Short mmCIF file of C-alpha atoms and ligand atoms in Angstrom, two decimals:
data_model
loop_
_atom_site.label_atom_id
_atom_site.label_comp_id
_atom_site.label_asym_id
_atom_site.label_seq_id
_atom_site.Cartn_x
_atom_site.Cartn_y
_atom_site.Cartn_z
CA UNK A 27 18.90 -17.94 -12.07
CA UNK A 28 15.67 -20.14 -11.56
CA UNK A 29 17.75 -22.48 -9.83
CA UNK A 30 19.27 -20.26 -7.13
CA UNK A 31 15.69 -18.70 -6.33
CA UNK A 32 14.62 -22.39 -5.83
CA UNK A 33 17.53 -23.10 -3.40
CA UNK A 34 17.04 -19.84 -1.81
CA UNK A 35 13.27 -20.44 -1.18
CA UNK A 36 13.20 -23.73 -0.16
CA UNK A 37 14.58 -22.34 3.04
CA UNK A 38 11.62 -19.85 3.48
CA UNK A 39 8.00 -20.49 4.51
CA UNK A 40 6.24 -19.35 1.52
CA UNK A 41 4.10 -21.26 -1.66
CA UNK A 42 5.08 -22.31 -5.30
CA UNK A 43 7.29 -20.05 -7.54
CA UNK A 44 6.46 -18.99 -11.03
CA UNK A 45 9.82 -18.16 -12.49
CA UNK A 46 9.70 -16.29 -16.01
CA UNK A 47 12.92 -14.87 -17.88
CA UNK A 48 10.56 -12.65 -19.61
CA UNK A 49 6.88 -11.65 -19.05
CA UNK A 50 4.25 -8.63 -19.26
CA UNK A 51 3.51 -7.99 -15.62
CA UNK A 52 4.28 -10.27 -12.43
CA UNK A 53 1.28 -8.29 -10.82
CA UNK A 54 -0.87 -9.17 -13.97
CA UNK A 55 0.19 -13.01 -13.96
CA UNK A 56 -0.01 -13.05 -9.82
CA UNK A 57 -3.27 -11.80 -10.26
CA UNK A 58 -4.53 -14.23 -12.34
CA UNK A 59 -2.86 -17.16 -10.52
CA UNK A 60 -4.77 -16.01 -7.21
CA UNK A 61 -8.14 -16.45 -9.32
CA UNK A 62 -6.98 -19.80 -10.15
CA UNK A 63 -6.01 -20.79 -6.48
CA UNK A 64 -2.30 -19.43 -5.31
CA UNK A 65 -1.72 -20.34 -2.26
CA UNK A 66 -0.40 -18.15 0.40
CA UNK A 67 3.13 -16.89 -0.38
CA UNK A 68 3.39 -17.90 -3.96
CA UNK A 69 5.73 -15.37 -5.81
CA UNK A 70 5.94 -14.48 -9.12
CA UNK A 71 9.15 -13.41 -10.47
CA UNK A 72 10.17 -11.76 -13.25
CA UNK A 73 14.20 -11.27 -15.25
CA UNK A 74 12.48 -8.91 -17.21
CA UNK A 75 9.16 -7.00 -17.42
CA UNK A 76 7.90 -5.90 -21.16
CA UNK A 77 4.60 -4.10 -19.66
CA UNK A 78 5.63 -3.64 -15.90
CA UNK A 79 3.14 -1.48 -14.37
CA UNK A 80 3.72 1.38 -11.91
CA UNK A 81 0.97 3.38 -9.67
CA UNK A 82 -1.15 5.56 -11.69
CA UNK A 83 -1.49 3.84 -14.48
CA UNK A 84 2.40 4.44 -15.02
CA UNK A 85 4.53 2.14 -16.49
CA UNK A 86 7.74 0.37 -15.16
CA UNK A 87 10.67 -0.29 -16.78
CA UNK A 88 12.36 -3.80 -16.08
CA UNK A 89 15.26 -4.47 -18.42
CA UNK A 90 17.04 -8.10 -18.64
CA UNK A 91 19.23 -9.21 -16.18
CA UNK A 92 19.37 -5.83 -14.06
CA UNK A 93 16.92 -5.55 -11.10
CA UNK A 94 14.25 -7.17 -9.11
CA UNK A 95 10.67 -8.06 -10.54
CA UNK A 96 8.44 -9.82 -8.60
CA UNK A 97 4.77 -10.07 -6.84
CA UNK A 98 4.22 -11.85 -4.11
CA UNK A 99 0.01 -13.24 -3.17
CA UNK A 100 -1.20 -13.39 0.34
CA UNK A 101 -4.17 -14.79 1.01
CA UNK A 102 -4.88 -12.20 3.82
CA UNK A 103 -4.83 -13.01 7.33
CA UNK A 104 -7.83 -10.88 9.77
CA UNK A 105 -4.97 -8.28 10.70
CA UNK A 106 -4.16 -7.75 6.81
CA UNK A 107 -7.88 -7.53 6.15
CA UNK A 108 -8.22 -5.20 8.92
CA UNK A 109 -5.10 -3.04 7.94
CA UNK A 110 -4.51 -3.73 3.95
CA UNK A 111 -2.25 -0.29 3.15
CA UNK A 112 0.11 -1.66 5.94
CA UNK A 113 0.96 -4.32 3.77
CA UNK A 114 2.73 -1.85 1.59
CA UNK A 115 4.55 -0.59 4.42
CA UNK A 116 5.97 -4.19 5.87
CA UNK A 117 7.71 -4.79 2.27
CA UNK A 118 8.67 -1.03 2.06
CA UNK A 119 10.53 -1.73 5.35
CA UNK A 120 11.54 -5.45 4.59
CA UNK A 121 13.35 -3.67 1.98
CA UNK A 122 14.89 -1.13 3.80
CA UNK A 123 15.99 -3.66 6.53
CA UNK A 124 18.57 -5.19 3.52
CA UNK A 125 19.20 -1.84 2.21
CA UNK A 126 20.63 -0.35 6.02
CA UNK A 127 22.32 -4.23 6.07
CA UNK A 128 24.46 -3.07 3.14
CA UNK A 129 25.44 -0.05 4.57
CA UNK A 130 23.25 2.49 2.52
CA UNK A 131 20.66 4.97 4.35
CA UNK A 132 17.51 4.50 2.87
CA UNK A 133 14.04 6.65 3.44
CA UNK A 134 10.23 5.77 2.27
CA UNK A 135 8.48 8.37 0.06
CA UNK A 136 4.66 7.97 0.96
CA UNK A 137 3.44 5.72 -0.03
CA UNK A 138 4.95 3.17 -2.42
CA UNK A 139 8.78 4.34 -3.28
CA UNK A 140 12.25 3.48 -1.43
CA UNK A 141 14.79 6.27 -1.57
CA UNK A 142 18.04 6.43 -1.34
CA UNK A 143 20.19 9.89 -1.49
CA UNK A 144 17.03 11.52 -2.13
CA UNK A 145 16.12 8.93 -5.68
CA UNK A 146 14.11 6.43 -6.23
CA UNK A 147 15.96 2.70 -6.11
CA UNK A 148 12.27 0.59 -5.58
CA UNK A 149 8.61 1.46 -5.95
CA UNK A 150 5.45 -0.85 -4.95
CA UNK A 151 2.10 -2.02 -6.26
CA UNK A 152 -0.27 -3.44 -4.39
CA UNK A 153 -3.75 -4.62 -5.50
CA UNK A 154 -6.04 -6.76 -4.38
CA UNK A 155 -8.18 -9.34 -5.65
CA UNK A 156 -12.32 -9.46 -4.47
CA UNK A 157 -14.66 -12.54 -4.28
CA UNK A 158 -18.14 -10.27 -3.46
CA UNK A 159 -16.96 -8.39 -0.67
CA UNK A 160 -14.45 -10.04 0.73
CA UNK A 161 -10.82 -9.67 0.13
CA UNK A 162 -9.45 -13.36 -1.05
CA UNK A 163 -5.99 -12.18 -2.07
CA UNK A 164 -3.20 -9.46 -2.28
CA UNK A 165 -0.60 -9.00 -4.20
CA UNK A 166 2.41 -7.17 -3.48
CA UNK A 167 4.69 -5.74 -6.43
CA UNK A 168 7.90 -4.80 -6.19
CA UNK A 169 10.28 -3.77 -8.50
CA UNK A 170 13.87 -3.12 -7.49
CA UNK A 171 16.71 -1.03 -9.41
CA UNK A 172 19.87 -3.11 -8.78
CA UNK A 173 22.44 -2.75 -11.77
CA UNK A 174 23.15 0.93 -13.61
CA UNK A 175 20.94 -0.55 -16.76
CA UNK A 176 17.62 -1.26 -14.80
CA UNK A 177 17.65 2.85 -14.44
CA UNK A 178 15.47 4.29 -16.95
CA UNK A 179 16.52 6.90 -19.34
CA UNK A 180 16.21 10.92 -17.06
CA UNK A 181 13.51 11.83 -20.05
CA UNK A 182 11.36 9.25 -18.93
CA UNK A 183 11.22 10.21 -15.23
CA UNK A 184 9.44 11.81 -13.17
CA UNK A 185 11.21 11.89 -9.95
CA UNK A 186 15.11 11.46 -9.96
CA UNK A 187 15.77 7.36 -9.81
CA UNK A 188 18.96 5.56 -8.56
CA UNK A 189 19.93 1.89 -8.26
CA UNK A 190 21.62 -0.28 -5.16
CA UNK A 191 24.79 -0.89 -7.34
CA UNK A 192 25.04 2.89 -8.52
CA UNK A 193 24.72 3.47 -4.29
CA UNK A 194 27.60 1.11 -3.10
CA UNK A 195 29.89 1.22 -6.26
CA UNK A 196 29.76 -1.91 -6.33
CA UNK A 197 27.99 -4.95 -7.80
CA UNK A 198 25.65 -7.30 -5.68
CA UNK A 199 23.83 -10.64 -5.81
CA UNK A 200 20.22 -10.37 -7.00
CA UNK A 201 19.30 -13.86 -5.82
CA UNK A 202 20.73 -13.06 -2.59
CA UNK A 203 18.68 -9.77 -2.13
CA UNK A 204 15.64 -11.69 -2.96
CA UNK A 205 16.18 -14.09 -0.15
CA UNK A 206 17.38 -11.84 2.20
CA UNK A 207 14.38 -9.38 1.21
CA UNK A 208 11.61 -12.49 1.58
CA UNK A 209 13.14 -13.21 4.90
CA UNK A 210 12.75 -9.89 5.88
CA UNK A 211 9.20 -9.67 4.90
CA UNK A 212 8.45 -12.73 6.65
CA UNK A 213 9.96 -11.44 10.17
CA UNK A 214 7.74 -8.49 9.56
CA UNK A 215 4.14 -10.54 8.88
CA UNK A 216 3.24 -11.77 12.04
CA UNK A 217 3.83 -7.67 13.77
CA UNK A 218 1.65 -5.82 11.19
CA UNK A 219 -0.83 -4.88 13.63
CA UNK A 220 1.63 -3.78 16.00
CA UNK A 221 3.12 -0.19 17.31
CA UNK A 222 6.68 -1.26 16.72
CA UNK A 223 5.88 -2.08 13.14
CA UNK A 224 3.94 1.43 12.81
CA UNK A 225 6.53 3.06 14.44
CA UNK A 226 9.39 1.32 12.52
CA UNK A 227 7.55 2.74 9.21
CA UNK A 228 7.09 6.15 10.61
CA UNK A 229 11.00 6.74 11.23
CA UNK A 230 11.54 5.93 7.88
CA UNK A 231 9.25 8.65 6.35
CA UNK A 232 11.41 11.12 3.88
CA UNK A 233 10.36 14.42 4.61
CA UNK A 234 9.46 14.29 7.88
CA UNK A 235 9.03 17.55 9.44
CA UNK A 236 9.47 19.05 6.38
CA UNK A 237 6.34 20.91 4.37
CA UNK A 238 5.37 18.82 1.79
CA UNK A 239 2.35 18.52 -1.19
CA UNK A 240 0.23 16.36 -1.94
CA UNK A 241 -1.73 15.58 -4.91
CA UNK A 242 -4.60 13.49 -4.97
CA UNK A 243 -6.12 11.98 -7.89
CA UNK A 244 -9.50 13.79 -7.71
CA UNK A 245 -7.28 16.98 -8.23
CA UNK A 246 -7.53 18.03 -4.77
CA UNK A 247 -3.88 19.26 -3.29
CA UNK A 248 -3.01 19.26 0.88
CA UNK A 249 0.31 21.31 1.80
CA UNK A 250 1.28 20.83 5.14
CA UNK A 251 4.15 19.89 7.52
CA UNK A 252 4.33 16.00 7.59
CA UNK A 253 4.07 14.90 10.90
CA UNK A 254 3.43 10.86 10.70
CA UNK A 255 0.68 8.11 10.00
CA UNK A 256 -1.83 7.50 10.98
CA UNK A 257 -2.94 3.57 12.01
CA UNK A 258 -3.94 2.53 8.54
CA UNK A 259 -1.05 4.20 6.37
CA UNK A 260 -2.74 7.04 5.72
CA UNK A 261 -0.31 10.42 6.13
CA UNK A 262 -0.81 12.97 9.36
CA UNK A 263 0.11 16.54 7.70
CA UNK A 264 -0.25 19.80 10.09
CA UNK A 265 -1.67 22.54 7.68
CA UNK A 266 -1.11 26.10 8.41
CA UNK A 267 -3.18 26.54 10.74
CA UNK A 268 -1.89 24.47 12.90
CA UNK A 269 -4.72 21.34 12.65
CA UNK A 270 -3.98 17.84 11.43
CA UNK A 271 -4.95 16.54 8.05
CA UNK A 272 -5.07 13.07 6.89
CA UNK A 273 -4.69 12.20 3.46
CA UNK A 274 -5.42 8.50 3.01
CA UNK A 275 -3.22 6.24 1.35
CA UNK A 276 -3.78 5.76 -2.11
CA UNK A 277 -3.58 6.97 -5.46
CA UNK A 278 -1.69 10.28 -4.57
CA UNK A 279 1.27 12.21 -6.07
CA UNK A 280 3.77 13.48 -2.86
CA UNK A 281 6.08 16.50 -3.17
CA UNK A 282 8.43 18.40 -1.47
CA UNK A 283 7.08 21.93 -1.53
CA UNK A 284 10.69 23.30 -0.16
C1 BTN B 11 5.54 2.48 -8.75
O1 BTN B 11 6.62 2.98 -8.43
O2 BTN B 11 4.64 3.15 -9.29
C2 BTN B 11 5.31 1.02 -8.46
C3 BTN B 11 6.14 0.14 -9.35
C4 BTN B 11 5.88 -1.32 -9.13
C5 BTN B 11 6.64 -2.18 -10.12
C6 BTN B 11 6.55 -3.64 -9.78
S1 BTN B 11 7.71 -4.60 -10.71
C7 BTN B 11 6.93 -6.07 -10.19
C8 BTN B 11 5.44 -5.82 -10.19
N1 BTN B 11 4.86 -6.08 -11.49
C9 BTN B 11 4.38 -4.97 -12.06
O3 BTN B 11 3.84 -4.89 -13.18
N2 BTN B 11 4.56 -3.92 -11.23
C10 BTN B 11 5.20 -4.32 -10.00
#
């Protein structure tokens, strides 16, 4: 398999590649690489994840051979310093740009998760690495359900989880979905600041329009119609009375109160 992602990415504008068939975390390792110097667009990636990590201090389950592990550094440019959380968004919708191109009908749950039929087939992590107080590097987790196996177990779950394969009946190339899901991200870079990329995220909200909850992780809870984003990712409820609440993005827990 390392072989294929090295053919695939010599084709793309992006840094070295770490390849593992087994590690703890590709966030963890990316992490660690940025300290040491990463360029921009290295990628880490991942066959299989022992100690994947999920939002929340969750874990994430990625078994051999099944799905897609990987985290990918950017040295931030001034329009990802100025609008970090939309980097989140830009893979979310590189994502669902391969997803749509393979016939399935995927939806973003604010903030980090890819749906698809209502279950979760991807979730994100980013996090970002600080020299004083300046950003020097992000790095973008993703990890991808793609066979049946890289589903875990229903009493481990939290929200109902799906994979692409289980969605098309069929089975698909990983190595292709990583390339096509790179070049994706890469058509999306250079428009993060923009309205068509805000806009492009915004569609894609699941449960728009519909009253939703939100948990935060100081305990506090928002209900509330949701309406949209706002221009840094964070989400536009209206609450009952009619006014507009923003809950930032970040550590939060979204529901559908229906
Ligand atoms: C979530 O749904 O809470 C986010 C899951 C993010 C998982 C990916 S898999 C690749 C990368 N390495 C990790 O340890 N986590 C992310």
């Amino acid at each position: 398999m390392e072989d294929q992602i090295r053919r695939i990415l010599s084709n793309l504008s992006l840094g070295e590649l770490r390849y593992f068939d087994r590690i703890g975390s590709t966030n963890d390792e990316a992490l660690k690489w940025a300290e040491s110097g990463a360029g921009d667009g290295s990628l880490v990636f991942a066959n299989e994840q022992t100690s994947g990590r999920g939002r929340m201090g969750r874990s994430w389950i990625t078994p051999q051979d099944t799905a897609l592990a990987l985290s990918l550094i950017l040295r931030p440019t001034q329009a990802e310093l100025d609008y970090p959380s939309r980097t989140t968004g830009m893979l979310a919708l590189a994502l669902v740009d391969c997803l749509q191109a393979l016939g399935l009908s995927p939806s973003i749950k604010w903030p980090n998760d890819v749906l698809v039929n209502g279950k979760k087939l991807a979730g994100i992590l980013v996090e970002s690495r600080w020299n004083g107080a300046v950003m020097d590097a992000l790095v973008l987790g993703i990890g991808i359900n793609v066979a049946p196996a890289s589903i875990p177990p229903a009493d481990q779950l939290l929200f109902p989880a799906t994979s692409i394969e289980v969605e098309l009946s069929r089975p698909i190339s990983r190595v292709t979905l990583l390339g096509d899901l790179l070049t994706r991200f890469l058509a999306w870079r250079p428009n993060i600041d923009s309205s068509d990329f805000l806009q492009a995220w915004e569609n894609l909200l699941a449960y728009r329009g519909e009253l939703v909850k939100i948990k935060t992780s100081n305990g506090r809870g928002e209900l509330g119609i949701l309406v949209g984003l706002d221009r840094h990712g964070g989400l536009r409820l209206e609450d009952e009375h009619g006014r507009t609440v923003t809950v930032e993005f970040g550590d939060v827990h979204l529901r559908s109160a229906a």
